[in-house]
Tab-separated table of N, CA and C in Angstrom:
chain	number	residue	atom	x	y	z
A	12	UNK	N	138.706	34.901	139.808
A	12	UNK	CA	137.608	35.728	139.326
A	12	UNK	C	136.440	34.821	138.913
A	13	UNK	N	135.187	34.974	139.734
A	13	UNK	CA	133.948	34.408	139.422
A	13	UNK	C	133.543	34.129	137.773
A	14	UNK	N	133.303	33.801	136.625
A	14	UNK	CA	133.023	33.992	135.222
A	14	UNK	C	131.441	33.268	135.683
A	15	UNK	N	130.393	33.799	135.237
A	15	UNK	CA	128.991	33.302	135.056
A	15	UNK	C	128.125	33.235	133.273
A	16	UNK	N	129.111	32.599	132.928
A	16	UNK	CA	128.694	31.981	131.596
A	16	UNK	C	126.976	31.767	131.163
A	17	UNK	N	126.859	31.362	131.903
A	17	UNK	CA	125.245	31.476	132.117
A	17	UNK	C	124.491	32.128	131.838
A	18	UNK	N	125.141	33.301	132.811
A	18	UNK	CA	124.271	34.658	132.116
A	18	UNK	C	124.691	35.750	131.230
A	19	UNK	N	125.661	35.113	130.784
A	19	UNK	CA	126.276	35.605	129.333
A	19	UNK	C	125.033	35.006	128.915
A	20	UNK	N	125.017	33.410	128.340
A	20	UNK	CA	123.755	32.721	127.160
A	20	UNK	C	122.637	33.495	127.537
A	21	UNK	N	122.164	33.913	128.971
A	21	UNK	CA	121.153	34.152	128.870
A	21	UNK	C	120.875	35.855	128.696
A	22	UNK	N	121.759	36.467	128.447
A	22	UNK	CA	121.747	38.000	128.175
A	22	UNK	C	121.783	37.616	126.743
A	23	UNK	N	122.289	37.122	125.963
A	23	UNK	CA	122.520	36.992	124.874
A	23	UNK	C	121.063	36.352	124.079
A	24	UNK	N	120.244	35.599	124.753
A	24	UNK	CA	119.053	34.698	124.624
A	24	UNK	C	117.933	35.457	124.662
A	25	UNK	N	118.159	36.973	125.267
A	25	UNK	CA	116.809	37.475	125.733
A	25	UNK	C	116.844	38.516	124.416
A	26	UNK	N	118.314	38.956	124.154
A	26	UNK	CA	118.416	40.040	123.038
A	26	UNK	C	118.401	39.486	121.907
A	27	UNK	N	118.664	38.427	121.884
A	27	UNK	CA	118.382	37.938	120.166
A	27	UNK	C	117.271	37.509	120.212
A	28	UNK	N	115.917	37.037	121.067
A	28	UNK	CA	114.436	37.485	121.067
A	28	UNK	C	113.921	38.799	120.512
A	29	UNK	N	114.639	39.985	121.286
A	29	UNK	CA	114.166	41.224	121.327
A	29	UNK	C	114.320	41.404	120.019
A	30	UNK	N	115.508	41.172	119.072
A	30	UNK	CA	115.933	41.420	118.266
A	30	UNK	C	115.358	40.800	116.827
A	31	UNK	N	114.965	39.468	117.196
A	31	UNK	CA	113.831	38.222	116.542
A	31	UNK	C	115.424	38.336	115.459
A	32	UNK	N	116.580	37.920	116.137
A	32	UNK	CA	117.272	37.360	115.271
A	32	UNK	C	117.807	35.778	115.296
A	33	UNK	N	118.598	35.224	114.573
A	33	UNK	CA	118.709	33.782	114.803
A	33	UNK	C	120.225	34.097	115.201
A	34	UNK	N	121.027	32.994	115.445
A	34	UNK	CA	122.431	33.128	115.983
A	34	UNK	C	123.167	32.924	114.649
A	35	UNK	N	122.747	33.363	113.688
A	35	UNK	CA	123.713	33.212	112.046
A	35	UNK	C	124.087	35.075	112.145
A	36	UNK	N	122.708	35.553	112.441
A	36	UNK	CA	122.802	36.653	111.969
A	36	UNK	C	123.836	37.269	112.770
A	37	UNK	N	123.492	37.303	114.560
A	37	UNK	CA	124.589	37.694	114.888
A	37	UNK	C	125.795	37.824	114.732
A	38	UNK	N	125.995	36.541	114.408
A	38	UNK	CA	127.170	35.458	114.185
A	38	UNK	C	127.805	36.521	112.662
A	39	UNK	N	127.133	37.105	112.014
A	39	UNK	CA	127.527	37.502	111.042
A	39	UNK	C	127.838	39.269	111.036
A	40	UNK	N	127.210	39.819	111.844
A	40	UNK	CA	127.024	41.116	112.262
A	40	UNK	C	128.337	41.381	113.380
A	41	UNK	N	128.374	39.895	114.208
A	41	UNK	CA	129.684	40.485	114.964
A	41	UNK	C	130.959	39.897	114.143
A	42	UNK	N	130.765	39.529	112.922
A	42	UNK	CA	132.338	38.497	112.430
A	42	UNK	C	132.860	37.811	113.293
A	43	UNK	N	132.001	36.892	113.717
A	43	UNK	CA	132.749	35.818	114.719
A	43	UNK	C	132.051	34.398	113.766
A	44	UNK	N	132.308	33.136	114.321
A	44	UNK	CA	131.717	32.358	113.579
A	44	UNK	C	130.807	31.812	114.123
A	45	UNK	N	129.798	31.242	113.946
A	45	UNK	CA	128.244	30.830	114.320
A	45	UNK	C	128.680	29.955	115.342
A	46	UNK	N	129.762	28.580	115.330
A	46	UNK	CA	130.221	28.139	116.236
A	46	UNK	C	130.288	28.417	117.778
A	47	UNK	N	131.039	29.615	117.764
A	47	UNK	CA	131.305	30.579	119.211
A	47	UNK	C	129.952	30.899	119.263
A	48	UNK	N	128.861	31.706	118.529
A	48	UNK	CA	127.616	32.073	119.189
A	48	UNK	C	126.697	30.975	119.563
A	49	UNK	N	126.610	29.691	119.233
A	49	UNK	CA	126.064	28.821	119.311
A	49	UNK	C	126.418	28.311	120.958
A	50	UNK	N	128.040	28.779	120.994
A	50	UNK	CA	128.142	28.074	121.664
A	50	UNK	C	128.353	28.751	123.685
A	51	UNK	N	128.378	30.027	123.490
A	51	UNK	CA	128.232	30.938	124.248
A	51	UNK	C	126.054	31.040	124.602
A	52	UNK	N	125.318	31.256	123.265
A	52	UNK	CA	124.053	31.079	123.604
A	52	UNK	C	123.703	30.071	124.121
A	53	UNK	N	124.274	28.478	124.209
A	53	UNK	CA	123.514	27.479	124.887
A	53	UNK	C	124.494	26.847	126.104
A	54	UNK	N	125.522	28.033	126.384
A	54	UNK	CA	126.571	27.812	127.519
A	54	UNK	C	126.970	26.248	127.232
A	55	UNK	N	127.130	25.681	125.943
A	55	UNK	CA	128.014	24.258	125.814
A	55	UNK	C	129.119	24.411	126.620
A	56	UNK	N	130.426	25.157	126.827
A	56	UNK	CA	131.458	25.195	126.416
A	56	UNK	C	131.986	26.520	127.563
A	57	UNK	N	132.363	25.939	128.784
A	57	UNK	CA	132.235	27.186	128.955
A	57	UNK	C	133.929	27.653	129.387
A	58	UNK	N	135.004	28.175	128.300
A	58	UNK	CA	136.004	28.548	128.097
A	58	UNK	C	136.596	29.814	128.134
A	59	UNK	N	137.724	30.382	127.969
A	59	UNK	CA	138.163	31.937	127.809
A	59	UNK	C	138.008	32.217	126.422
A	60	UNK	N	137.371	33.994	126.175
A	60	UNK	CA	136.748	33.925	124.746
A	60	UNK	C	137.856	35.430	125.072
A	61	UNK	N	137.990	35.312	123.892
A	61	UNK	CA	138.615	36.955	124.198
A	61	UNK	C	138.137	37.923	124.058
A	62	UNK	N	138.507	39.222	124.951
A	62	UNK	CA	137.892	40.469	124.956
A	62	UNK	C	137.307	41.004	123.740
A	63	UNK	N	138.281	40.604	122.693
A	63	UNK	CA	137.658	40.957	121.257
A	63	UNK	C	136.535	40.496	120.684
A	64	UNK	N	136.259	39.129	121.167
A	64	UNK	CA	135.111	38.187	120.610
A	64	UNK	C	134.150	38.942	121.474
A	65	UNK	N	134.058	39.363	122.593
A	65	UNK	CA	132.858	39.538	124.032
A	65	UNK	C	132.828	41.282	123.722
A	66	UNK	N	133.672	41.569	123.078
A	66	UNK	CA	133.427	43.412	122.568
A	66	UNK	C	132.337	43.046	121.373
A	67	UNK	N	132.671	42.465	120.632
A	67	UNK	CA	132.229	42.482	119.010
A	67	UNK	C	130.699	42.104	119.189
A	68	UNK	N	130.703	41.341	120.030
A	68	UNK	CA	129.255	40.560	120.077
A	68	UNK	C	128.046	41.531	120.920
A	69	UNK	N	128.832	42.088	121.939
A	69	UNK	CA	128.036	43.445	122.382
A	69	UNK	C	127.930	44.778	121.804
A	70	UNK	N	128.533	45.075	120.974
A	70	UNK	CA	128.168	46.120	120.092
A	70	UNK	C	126.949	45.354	118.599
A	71	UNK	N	127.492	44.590	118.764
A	71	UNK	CA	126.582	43.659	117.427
A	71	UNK	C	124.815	43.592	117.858
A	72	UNK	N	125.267	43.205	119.115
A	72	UNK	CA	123.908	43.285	120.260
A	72	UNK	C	123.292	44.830	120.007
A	73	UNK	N	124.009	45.863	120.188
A	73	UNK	CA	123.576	47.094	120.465
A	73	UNK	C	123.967	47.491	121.797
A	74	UNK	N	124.828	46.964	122.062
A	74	UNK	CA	125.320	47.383	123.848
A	74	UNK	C	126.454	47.782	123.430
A	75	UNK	N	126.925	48.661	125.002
A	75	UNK	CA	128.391	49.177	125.825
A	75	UNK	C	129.153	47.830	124.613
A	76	UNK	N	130.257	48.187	124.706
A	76	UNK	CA	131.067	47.251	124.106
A	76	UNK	C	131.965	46.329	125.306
A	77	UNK	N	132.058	47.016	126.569
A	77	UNK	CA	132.280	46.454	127.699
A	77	UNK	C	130.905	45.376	128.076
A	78	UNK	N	129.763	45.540	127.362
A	78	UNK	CA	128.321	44.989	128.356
A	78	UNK	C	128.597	43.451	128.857
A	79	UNK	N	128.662	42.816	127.486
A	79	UNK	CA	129.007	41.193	127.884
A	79	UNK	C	129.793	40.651	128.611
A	80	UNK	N	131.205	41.403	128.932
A	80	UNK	CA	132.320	41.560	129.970
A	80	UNK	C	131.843	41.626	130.953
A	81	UNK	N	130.536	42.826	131.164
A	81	UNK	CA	130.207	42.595	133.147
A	81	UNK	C	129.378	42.133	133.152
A	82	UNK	N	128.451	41.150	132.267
A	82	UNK	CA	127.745	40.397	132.879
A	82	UNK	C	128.469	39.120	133.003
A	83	UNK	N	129.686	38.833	132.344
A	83	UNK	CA	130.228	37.448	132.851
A	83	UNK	C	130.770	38.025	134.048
A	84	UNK	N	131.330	39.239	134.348
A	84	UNK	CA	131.551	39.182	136.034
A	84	UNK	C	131.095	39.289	136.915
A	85	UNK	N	129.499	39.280	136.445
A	85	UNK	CA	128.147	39.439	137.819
A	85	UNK	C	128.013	40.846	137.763
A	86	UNK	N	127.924	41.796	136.804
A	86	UNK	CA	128.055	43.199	137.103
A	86	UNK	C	126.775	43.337	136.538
């Protein structure tokens, strides 16, 4: 299965613009730790995150809770 990490950071890069938030806040809104958003927003690291971490962070966003899921699969 293709994963495009990439445009995870960069879906994630355009909404925390829209949002004029920093990656704490997210980081705090989805209960994950600033670490993982840091590290998903500047694609350091590009590893298996679990469904739970990639749900939390798209509802935190204001999206589908599936959203971040299909854009790492090109959807």
């Amino acid at each position: 299965m293709r994963q495009d990490w990439a445009a995870v950071a960069r879906a994630i890069d355009t909404r925390l613009a829209e949002l004029n938030w920093r990656q704490r806040e997210l980081a705090e809104r989805a209960q994950v730790s600033v670490a993982i958003v840091r590290e998903l927003h500047r694609n350091t690291t590009q590893r298996r995150r679990s469904a739970r971490t990639l749900e939390a962070l798209s509802l935190a966003l204001g999206w589908h809770p599936e959203h971040l899921d299909a854009v790492l699969r090109g959807h």
